[in-house]
Amino acid sequence: MLPPYFNIDPDAALAELDAPVSSAGFANIAGACAQGRNDLASRGLNAEGQKTLRLFSTWEITRYLIPVAQAHFRRVLKANPDLPQGTSETEGGAKWFTLDEVLRLRAHFAQEGSKAKEYLPYRPAGLPAKMVAVANFKGGVGKTSTAAHLAMSAALDGYKVLVIDLDSQGSMTSIFGGKVEDEWQTMFPLLARHYAEHLQSDNQRRVDRGEAPVPMDDTLTEALGVGTRDLIQSTHWPNIDLIGAQLNLYWAEFQIPVWRMAGRGWKLWDALTDRLEADGVLDSYDLIFIDTPPALGYLTINGLAAADILLVPLGASFLEFDSTGRFFDMLHSTFASIEEGENIAARALGRPEMAFEWDAVRAVLTRHDESQQAELAALMQAYLGKTLSPHRQGFTALIGQAGEQVSGIYEADYRDFNRETYARGRETFDATYAAFKKLLLGVWRRDELAQREAAE
């Protein structure tokens, strides 16, 4: 038999061909996608059109969230009727709890339970939230999925989490049910405000020198009235908040270089950090996850510069390994260039030099198939050493189902499978979080000891 690409009749091909596509045709395609997207998203919405988080059973709580025996858990509830008692779908059936109720129960066990058990996660007092950027300029490596599942894992563990979506595709925003009308509900106004405040300071110096100030346009004037808390929206997770994204956020990639050309002294890479710190956001959360675009643009630079911990997801393939190496090379070129540019002036003025620093950087293998990729993964480990997390996140059937439902693995109800299938499916994500948490706690502990030493 001949291959299918032989003997194709041009007239038959023409008969199947659509009319040429104009720019208006893109709008029609986008509209069809929007309809489909809304239909898919609606699968996880309640009657009010909002995403809701499923309930958690006694079995799930005592296995994954509060480390006590089921019998003891029930005894504690019976002895403390003021605690959440859960609801049953049938008389005498299993008890189910909201995550809010689980968090209240966890706080009770932390206060009254065994001191030898970890009911609440480690969190040093007096230190700000840790910011975690998940980045790679190669698409399809599980960047958004990794960030979302780590945020959910941390929330289930008891941390208060903020998720910042810097990707104009808005996938992270969709996962958490965010509603973003335009760029003024994204990070854009905070970047604009940071530049506007720089321009105000610059203008004051101009006036002091007897020069005319640079006019401030309507966008910058409006941005001066926007704070970070104006942009934060709650989600269907009680301890996860969101700053969302949508397509118009991409215009920041065009606007930022215009501002940079007009204000050479503007430190654009500090914009995100400075605004979050100035608005007290770093003291209101334990962890801030930043999902970056799959490109090393101005938005990604802001996310990476703000981060304390950088995670770089990739698959165990030659192309992804090669691309990730180029990504790190570009990171070096970009941030070394910024440092050199700033430090030329710093040295001339006798000021301290600046240097970017991250508490930890880890590459994370995602969608791993041990039967097919073990050898290449081991080779990558040999080259990257500790930079590559030894944990390899396997691909499971739960991933596909969660993607179809526009949700995360932890939002899947184990009754849609069975307990054993569910337990096996989430093992790889629990292990991914465990590897991250070990990294996080080490970083926090180092900061805690440094703080203690400085105070002595």
Short mmCIF file of C-alpha atoms in Angstrom, two decimals:
data_model
loop_
_atom_site.label_atom_id
_atom_site.label_comp_id
_atom_site.label_asym_id
_atom_site.label_seq_id
_atom_site.Cartn_x
_atom_site.Cartn_y
_atom_site.Cartn_z
CA MET A 1 0.00 0.00 0.00
CA LEU A 2 1.19 3.49 -0.82
CA PRO A 3 1.69 6.07 1.94
CA PRO A 4 -1.35 8.36 2.40
CA TYR A 5 0.44 11.39 0.98
CA PHE A 6 0.67 9.87 -2.55
CA ASN A 7 -1.96 10.42 -5.25
CA ILE A 8 -3.84 13.25 -3.54
CA ASP A 9 -6.20 14.78 -6.12
CA PRO A 10 -5.75 18.60 -6.24
CA ASP A 11 -9.40 19.10 -7.20
CA ALA A 12 -10.58 16.96 -4.28
CA ALA A 13 -8.26 18.90 -2.01
CA LEU A 14 -9.69 22.17 -3.31
CA ALA A 15 -13.23 20.95 -2.67
CA GLU A 16 -12.39 20.49 1.01
CA LEU A 17 -10.59 23.83 1.32
CA ASP A 18 -12.14 26.72 3.26
CA ALA A 19 -12.14 30.30 2.06
CA PRO A 20 -9.02 32.37 2.88
CA VAL A 21 -8.93 33.62 6.48
CA SER A 22 -8.91 37.35 7.24
CA SER A 23 -8.06 39.00 10.53
CA ALA A 24 -11.80 38.91 11.30
CA GLY A 25 -11.60 35.15 10.94
CA PHE A 26 -9.30 35.03 13.95
CA ALA A 27 -12.05 36.71 15.97
CA ASN A 28 -14.51 34.00 14.90
CA ILE A 29 -12.10 31.25 15.91
CA ALA A 30 -11.38 33.00 19.22
CA GLY A 31 -15.13 33.30 19.84
CA ALA A 32 -15.63 29.58 19.23
CA CYS A 33 -12.79 28.80 21.64
CA ALA A 34 -14.29 31.15 24.24
CA GLN A 35 -17.62 29.35 23.98
CA GLY A 36 -15.95 26.00 24.40
CA ARG A 37 -13.78 27.27 27.23
CA ASN A 38 -16.81 28.60 29.11
CA ASP A 39 -18.62 25.32 28.60
CA LEU A 40 -15.68 23.30 29.92
CA ALA A 41 -15.13 25.66 32.84
CA SER A 42 -18.81 25.46 33.79
CA ARG A 43 -18.37 21.80 34.70
CA GLY A 44 -16.80 22.87 37.97
CA LEU A 45 -19.15 25.79 38.73
CA ASN A 46 -22.06 26.05 41.12
CA ALA A 47 -25.49 27.58 40.42
CA GLU A 48 -24.06 31.08 40.89
CA GLY A 49 -21.36 30.43 38.27
CA GLN A 50 -18.56 30.17 40.85
CA LYS A 51 -16.09 27.33 41.28
CA THR A 52 -16.57 25.33 44.48
CA LEU A 53 -14.16 23.10 46.33
CA ARG A 54 -15.29 19.57 47.05
CA LEU A 55 -15.73 18.18 50.57
CA PHE A 56 -13.19 15.99 52.35
CA SER A 57 -14.08 12.70 54.05
CA THR A 58 -12.96 11.49 57.46
CA TRP A 59 -10.83 8.84 55.73
CA GLU A 60 -9.09 11.45 53.56
CA ILE A 61 -8.60 13.91 56.42
CA THR A 62 -6.98 11.38 58.74
CA ARG A 63 -4.84 9.89 55.99
CA TYR A 64 -3.58 13.07 54.32
CA LEU A 65 -4.35 16.17 56.39
CA ILE A 66 -4.52 15.48 60.15
CA PRO A 67 -2.27 12.60 61.29
CA VAL A 68 -4.58 10.77 63.73
CA ALA A 69 -6.48 7.49 63.67
CA GLN A 70 -10.06 7.69 62.43
CA ALA A 71 -11.40 6.34 65.73
CA HIS A 72 -9.53 9.02 67.69
CA PHE A 73 -10.72 11.70 65.24
CA ARG A 74 -14.33 10.67 65.86
CA ARG A 75 -13.80 10.62 69.65
CA VAL A 76 -12.41 14.16 69.58
CA LEU A 77 -15.43 15.40 67.59
CA LYS A 78 -17.82 13.72 69.99
CA ALA A 79 -16.06 15.21 73.01
CA ASN A 80 -16.04 18.70 71.45
CA PRO A 81 -19.49 19.47 69.99
CA ASP A 82 -18.42 23.07 69.32
CA LEU A 83 -15.99 21.78 66.65
CA PRO A 84 -17.20 21.25 63.06
CA GLN A 85 -19.06 17.93 62.98
CA GLY A 86 -19.25 17.51 59.22
CA THR A 87 -22.24 16.40 57.18
CA SER A 88 -23.42 12.98 56.03
CA GLU A 89 -24.97 12.25 52.67
CA THR A 90 -26.96 9.40 54.21
CA GLU A 91 -28.12 8.70 57.75
CA GLY A 92 -25.22 7.16 59.61
CA GLY A 93 -22.97 7.58 56.56
CA ALA A 94 -19.43 8.92 56.34
CA LYS A 95 -18.82 12.48 57.52
CA TRP A 96 -17.64 15.08 55.01
CA PHE A 97 -16.04 18.44 55.81
CA THR A 98 -15.23 21.66 53.99
CA LEU A 99 -11.58 22.70 53.86
CA ASP A 100 -12.45 25.63 56.13
CA GLU A 101 -13.68 23.12 58.70
CA VAL A 102 -10.57 21.00 58.24
CA LEU A 103 -8.39 24.04 58.96
CA ARG A 104 -10.35 24.71 62.17
CA LEU A 105 -9.99 21.08 63.22
CA ARG A 106 -6.27 21.18 62.47
CA ALA A 107 -5.87 24.27 64.68
CA HIS A 108 -7.67 22.44 67.51
CA PHE A 109 -5.42 19.38 67.24
CA ALA A 110 -2.35 21.64 67.14
CA GLN A 111 -3.43 23.24 70.41
CA GLU A 112 -4.79 20.20 72.24
CA GLY A 113 -3.20 17.19 70.53
CA SER A 114 0.11 15.42 70.84
CA LYS A 115 3.08 17.76 70.70
CA ALA A 116 5.05 15.04 68.96
CA LYS A 117 2.91 15.32 65.82
CA GLU A 118 3.02 18.00 63.12
CA TYR A 119 -0.50 19.39 62.84
CA LEU A 120 0.56 22.81 61.59
CA PRO A 121 3.40 23.30 59.08
CA TYR A 122 6.67 24.92 60.12
CA ARG A 123 6.65 28.68 59.66
CA PRO A 124 9.23 30.94 61.38
CA ALA A 125 7.72 33.96 63.11
CA GLY A 126 8.76 37.43 61.99
CA LEU A 127 9.88 36.45 58.50
CA PRO A 128 8.07 37.48 55.30
CA ALA A 129 6.36 35.15 52.85
CA LYS A 130 8.58 33.18 50.51
CA MET A 131 8.00 33.90 46.83
CA VAL A 132 8.30 30.97 44.45
CA ALA A 133 8.56 31.51 40.68
CA VAL A 134 7.84 28.61 38.34
CA ALA A 135 9.43 29.31 34.98
CA ASN A 136 10.77 27.88 31.73
CA PHE A 137 10.55 29.42 28.29
CA LYS A 138 9.62 26.09 26.72
CA GLY A 139 5.88 25.48 26.68
CA GLY A 140 4.24 22.18 27.58
CA VAL A 141 6.63 21.28 30.40
CA GLY A 142 3.99 21.40 33.13
CA LYS A 143 4.83 24.87 34.39
CA THR A 144 1.31 26.03 35.29
CA SER A 145 0.26 22.57 36.48
CA THR A 146 3.28 22.39 38.79
CA ALA A 147 2.64 25.85 40.24
CA ALA A 148 -1.08 25.14 40.74
CA HIS A 149 -0.55 21.78 42.43
CA LEU A 150 2.14 23.14 44.73
CA ALA A 151 -0.20 25.97 45.72
CA MET A 152 -2.99 23.48 46.44
CA SER A 153 -0.63 21.16 48.34
CA ALA A 154 0.59 24.04 50.48
CA ALA A 155 -3.00 25.12 51.17
CA LEU A 156 -3.97 21.59 52.24
CA ASP A 157 -0.87 21.61 54.46
CA GLY A 158 -2.22 24.69 56.24
CA TYR A 159 -0.26 27.52 54.62
CA LYS A 160 -1.92 30.74 53.45
CA VAL A 161 -1.13 31.12 49.76
CA LEU A 162 -1.26 33.87 47.14
CA VAL A 163 -1.03 32.89 43.47
CA ILE A 164 0.09 35.52 40.95
CA ASP A 165 -0.59 34.79 37.29
CA LEU A 166 1.83 36.67 35.02
CA ASP A 167 0.96 34.62 31.93
CA SER A 168 -1.51 36.45 29.67
CA GLN A 169 -2.93 33.08 28.60
CA GLY A 170 -4.54 33.02 32.06
CA SER A 171 -4.46 29.25 32.58
CA MET A 172 -3.67 29.59 36.27
CA THR A 173 -6.51 32.09 36.60
CA SER A 174 -8.90 29.57 35.03
CA ILE A 175 -7.80 26.80 37.39
CA PHE A 176 -8.66 28.96 40.39
CA GLY A 177 -11.87 30.33 38.89
CA GLY A 178 -10.63 33.92 38.65
CA LYS A 179 -12.67 36.63 36.93
CA VAL A 180 -10.49 39.21 35.16
CA GLU A 181 -12.17 41.76 32.90
CA ASP A 182 -9.17 43.71 31.64
CA GLU A 183 -5.53 44.55 32.34
CA TRP A 184 -6.53 46.79 35.26
CA GLN A 185 -7.37 43.68 37.27
CA THR A 186 -3.95 42.10 36.57
CA MET A 187 -0.44 43.02 37.72
CA PHE A 188 -0.29 45.73 35.03
CA PRO A 189 -1.40 48.67 37.22
CA LEU A 190 1.21 47.77 39.85
CA LEU A 191 3.97 47.88 37.26
CA ALA A 192 2.55 51.18 35.97
CA ARG A 193 2.38 52.56 39.51
CA HIS A 194 5.99 51.62 40.18
CA TYR A 195 7.06 53.55 37.08
CA ALA A 196 4.73 56.47 37.93
CA GLU A 197 6.30 56.78 41.38
CA HIS A 198 9.75 56.75 39.79
CA LEU A 199 8.61 59.48 37.39
CA GLN A 200 7.25 61.55 40.29
CA SER A 201 10.61 61.36 42.06
CA ASP A 202 12.43 62.18 38.83
CA ASN A 203 10.13 65.14 38.21
CA GLN A 204 10.79 66.49 41.68
CA ARG A 205 14.51 66.45 40.96
CA ARG A 206 13.84 68.24 37.66
CA VAL A 207 11.84 70.93 39.43
CA ASP A 208 14.59 71.32 42.02
CA ARG A 209 17.03 71.92 39.14
CA GLY A 210 14.67 74.45 37.57
CA GLU A 211 13.68 72.15 34.71
CA ALA A 212 10.19 71.37 33.44
CA PRO A 213 8.68 68.09 34.70
CA VAL A 214 7.78 65.27 32.29
CA PRO A 215 3.97 65.07 31.89
CA MET A 216 2.25 62.05 33.38
CA ASP A 217 -0.40 60.45 31.14
CA ASP A 218 -3.83 59.16 32.23
CA THR A 219 -2.65 55.56 32.58
CA LEU A 220 0.09 56.46 35.04
CA THR A 221 -2.16 58.87 36.94
CA GLU A 222 -4.85 56.21 37.34
CA ALA A 223 -2.29 53.57 38.37
CA LEU A 224 -1.15 55.71 41.32
CA GLY A 225 -4.49 54.96 42.94
CA VAL A 226 -4.22 51.17 42.62
CA GLY A 227 -2.80 49.00 45.41
CA THR A 228 -2.01 45.29 45.46
CA ARG A 229 -5.00 44.49 47.67
CA ASP A 230 -7.31 46.03 45.06
CA LEU A 231 -6.25 43.24 42.70
CA ILE A 232 -6.37 40.25 45.05
CA GLN A 233 -9.46 38.08 44.71
CA SER A 234 -10.49 35.13 46.84
CA THR A 235 -10.87 31.69 45.26
CA HIS A 236 -12.90 28.58 46.00
CA TRP A 237 -9.99 27.54 48.24
CA PRO A 238 -10.38 29.29 51.63
CA ASN A 239 -6.64 29.84 52.03
CA ILE A 240 -5.63 30.55 48.42
CA ASP A 241 -6.02 34.04 46.96
CA LEU A 242 -5.29 35.10 43.39
CA ILE A 243 -4.05 37.98 41.30
CA GLY A 244 -5.26 36.91 37.88
CA ALA A 245 -4.27 37.48 34.29
CA GLN A 246 -5.93 37.81 30.91
CA LEU A 247 -4.91 38.55 27.35
CA ASN A 248 -4.50 42.32 27.78
CA LEU A 249 -1.70 41.78 30.31
CA TYR A 250 0.54 41.02 27.34
CA TRP A 251 0.50 44.72 26.43
CA ALA A 252 2.83 45.22 29.39
CA GLU A 253 5.57 43.66 27.23
CA PHE A 254 5.17 46.59 24.83
CA GLN A 255 4.56 49.34 27.38
CA ILE A 256 7.40 48.55 29.77
CA PRO A 257 10.20 49.19 27.21
CA VAL A 258 8.56 52.54 26.38
CA TRP A 259 8.69 53.52 30.06
CA ARG A 260 12.22 52.17 30.32
CA MET A 261 13.37 54.32 27.40
CA ALA A 262 11.78 57.40 28.97
CA GLY A 263 13.11 56.67 32.45
CA ARG A 264 16.56 55.14 32.21
CA GLY A 265 16.91 55.13 35.98
CA TRP A 266 13.73 53.09 36.53
CA LYS A 267 14.53 49.71 38.09
CA LEU A 268 11.76 47.77 36.36
CA TRP A 269 12.97 44.43 37.77
CA ASP A 270 12.11 45.64 41.29
CA ALA A 271 8.53 46.62 40.45
CA LEU A 272 6.76 43.48 41.66
CA THR A 273 8.86 43.07 44.82
CA ASP A 274 8.59 46.72 45.81
CA ARG A 275 4.80 46.88 45.39
CA LEU A 276 4.12 43.66 47.30
CA GLU A 277 6.40 44.81 50.11
CA ALA A 278 5.03 48.36 50.24
CA ASP A 279 1.43 47.10 50.40
CA GLY A 280 2.18 44.66 53.24
CA VAL A 281 1.33 41.60 51.17
CA LEU A 282 4.48 39.71 52.17
CA ASP A 283 3.30 39.77 55.80
CA SER A 284 -0.21 38.49 54.97
CA TYR A 285 0.75 35.19 53.35
CA ASP A 286 3.10 32.29 53.93
CA LEU A 287 3.80 31.48 50.28
CA ILE A 288 3.41 33.39 47.03
CA PHE A 289 3.52 31.32 43.82
CA ILE A 290 4.27 33.19 40.60
CA ASP A 291 3.32 31.56 37.30
CA THR A 292 5.39 33.17 34.54
CA PRO A 293 4.88 33.30 30.76
CA PRO A 294 6.79 30.76 28.60
CA ALA A 295 9.22 33.49 27.46
CA LEU A 296 11.93 35.58 29.09
CA GLY A 297 10.13 38.91 28.72
CA TYR A 298 9.66 41.81 31.11
CA LEU A 299 6.88 40.09 33.06
CA THR A 300 9.02 36.99 33.56
CA ILE A 301 11.99 39.12 34.63
CA ASN A 302 9.81 40.74 37.29
CA GLY A 303 8.62 37.35 38.53
CA LEU A 304 12.13 35.88 38.60
CA ALA A 305 13.67 38.94 40.27
CA ALA A 306 10.97 38.85 42.96
CA ALA A 307 11.37 35.14 43.66
CA ASP A 308 13.23 33.64 46.60
CA ILE A 309 12.94 30.14 45.13
CA LEU A 310 13.02 29.32 41.42
CA LEU A 311 11.53 26.07 40.11
CA VAL A 312 12.11 25.06 36.48
CA PRO A 313 9.91 22.17 35.29
CA LEU A 314 11.08 20.08 32.32
CA GLY A 315 10.57 16.67 30.80
CA ALA A 316 13.17 13.93 30.45
CA SER A 317 13.86 14.46 26.76
CA PHE A 318 16.88 15.72 24.85
CA LEU A 319 15.01 18.73 23.44
CA GLU A 320 13.67 19.82 26.82
CA PHE A 321 17.05 19.33 28.48
CA ASP A 322 18.70 21.35 25.71
CA SER A 323 16.04 24.08 25.88
CA THR A 324 16.30 24.30 29.66
CA GLY A 325 20.07 24.69 29.41
CA ARG A 326 19.53 27.60 27.04
CA PHE A 327 16.97 29.03 29.45
CA PHE A 328 19.54 29.08 32.27
CA ASP A 329 22.09 30.58 29.87
CA MET A 330 19.64 33.35 29.05
CA LEU A 331 18.92 33.90 32.74
CA HIS A 332 22.65 34.37 33.31
CA SER A 333 23.00 36.80 30.41
CA THR A 334 19.95 38.82 31.42
CA PHE A 335 20.60 39.22 35.12
CA ALA A 336 24.38 39.59 34.75
CA SER A 337 23.71 42.37 32.22
CA ILE A 338 21.38 44.16 34.66
CA GLU A 339 23.95 43.83 37.45
CA GLU A 340 26.76 45.17 35.26
CA GLY A 341 24.71 48.11 34.08
CA GLU A 342 23.71 49.05 37.63
CA ASN A 343 27.14 48.49 39.12
CA ILE A 344 28.99 50.69 36.62
CA ALA A 345 27.05 53.62 38.04
CA ALA A 346 27.34 52.31 41.61
CA ARG A 347 31.12 52.09 41.39
CA ALA A 348 31.35 55.57 39.89
CA LEU A 349 29.28 57.00 42.75
CA GLY A 350 30.93 54.94 45.47
CA ARG A 351 27.72 53.09 46.30
CA PRO A 352 27.39 49.40 47.23
CA GLU A 353 27.07 47.13 44.22
CA MET A 354 23.90 45.11 43.64
CA ALA A 355 23.61 41.39 42.97
CA PHE A 356 20.62 39.16 42.39
CA GLU A 357 20.39 36.11 44.63
CA TRP A 358 17.96 33.22 44.99
CA ASP A 359 17.65 31.08 48.12
CA ALA A 360 17.36 27.95 46.00
CA VAL A 361 17.03 26.94 42.34
CA ARG A 362 15.70 23.53 41.35
CA ALA A 363 14.83 21.90 38.05
CA VAL A 364 11.92 19.47 38.41
CA LEU A 365 11.23 16.51 36.11
CA THR A 366 7.54 16.35 35.18
CA ARG A 367 5.39 13.87 33.21
CA HIS A 368 8.07 11.25 33.84
CA ASP A 369 7.75 7.72 32.46
CA GLU A 370 10.13 5.55 34.47
CA SER A 371 9.94 2.67 31.99
CA GLN A 372 10.97 4.85 29.03
CA GLN A 373 12.98 7.74 30.48
CA ALA A 374 14.92 6.38 33.46
CA GLU A 375 18.28 6.31 31.66
CA LEU A 376 18.00 9.85 30.30
CA ALA A 377 16.73 11.12 33.65
CA ALA A 378 19.75 9.58 35.38
CA LEU A 379 22.06 11.21 32.84
CA MET A 380 20.41 14.60 33.43
CA GLN A 381 20.81 14.08 37.18
CA ALA A 382 24.51 13.36 36.71
CA TYR A 383 25.04 16.62 34.81
CA LEU A 384 22.82 18.88 36.92
CA GLY A 385 23.57 17.39 40.33
CA LYS A 386 21.61 18.99 43.16
CA THR A 387 20.08 21.54 40.79
CA LEU A 388 17.81 18.74 39.51
CA SER A 389 15.40 17.56 42.19
CA PRO A 390 15.85 13.81 42.73
CA HIS A 391 12.07 13.41 42.77
CA ARG A 392 10.58 12.67 39.36
CA GLN A 393 6.91 13.53 38.96
CA GLY A 394 5.26 10.66 37.14
CA PHE A 395 2.35 10.95 34.75
CA THR A 396 -0.91 9.46 36.03
CA ALA A 397 -4.45 9.10 34.72
CA LEU A 398 -5.52 11.66 37.31
CA ILE A 399 -3.66 14.36 35.38
CA GLY A 400 -5.73 13.86 32.25
CA GLN A 401 -9.02 13.86 34.13
CA ALA A 402 -8.12 16.99 36.10
CA GLY A 403 -7.17 18.79 32.87
CA GLU A 404 -10.51 17.91 31.30
CA GLN A 405 -12.32 19.33 34.31
CA VAL A 406 -10.20 22.53 34.50
CA SER A 407 -9.14 21.60 38.00
CA GLY A 408 -6.26 20.23 40.00
CA ILE A 409 -5.53 16.70 41.17
CA TYR A 410 -6.45 17.62 44.74
CA GLU A 411 -9.84 18.82 43.56
CA ALA A 412 -10.70 15.37 42.19
CA ASP A 413 -13.15 13.35 44.29
CA TYR A 414 -11.64 9.94 45.03
CA ARG A 415 -15.11 8.40 44.68
CA ASP A 416 -14.79 8.99 40.94
CA PHE A 417 -12.09 6.28 41.05
CA ASN A 418 -11.61 4.12 44.10
CA ARG A 419 -9.50 4.71 47.15
CA GLU A 420 -6.53 2.67 45.98
CA THR A 421 -6.44 4.24 42.51
CA TYR A 422 -6.77 7.70 44.00
CA ALA A 423 -4.06 7.03 46.57
CA ARG A 424 -1.65 5.81 43.88
CA GLY A 425 -2.52 8.72 41.60
CA ARG A 426 -1.79 11.43 44.10
CA GLU A 427 1.40 9.84 45.43
CA THR A 428 3.55 11.52 42.79
CA PHE A 429 2.11 14.96 43.57
CA ASP A 430 2.47 14.44 47.30
CA ALA A 431 6.10 13.50 46.68
CA THR A 432 6.60 16.60 44.51
CA TYR A 433 5.27 18.77 47.34
CA ALA A 434 7.38 16.91 49.90
CA ALA A 435 10.54 17.66 47.90
CA PHE A 436 9.51 21.32 47.61
CA LYS A 437 8.57 21.57 51.29
CA LYS A 438 11.94 20.16 52.33
CA LEU A 439 13.59 22.85 50.22
CA LEU A 440 11.31 25.55 51.67
CA LEU A 441 11.84 24.54 55.28
CA GLY A 442 15.61 24.45 54.80
CA VAL A 443 15.52 27.97 53.37
CA TRP A 444 13.28 29.25 56.16
CA ARG A 445 15.42 27.59 58.81
CA ARG A 446 18.57 29.20 57.39
CA ASP A 447 16.85 32.61 57.49
CA GLU A 448 15.60 31.96 61.03
CA LEU A 449 19.07 31.10 62.30
CA ALA A 450 20.58 34.11 60.52
CA GLN A 451 17.94 36.35 62.08
CA ARG A 452 18.64 34.91 65.53
CA GLU A 453 22.39 35.34 65.07
CA ALA A 454 21.95 38.96 63.98
CA ALA A 455 19.85 39.71 67.04
CA GLU A 456 22.50 38.35 69.46
#
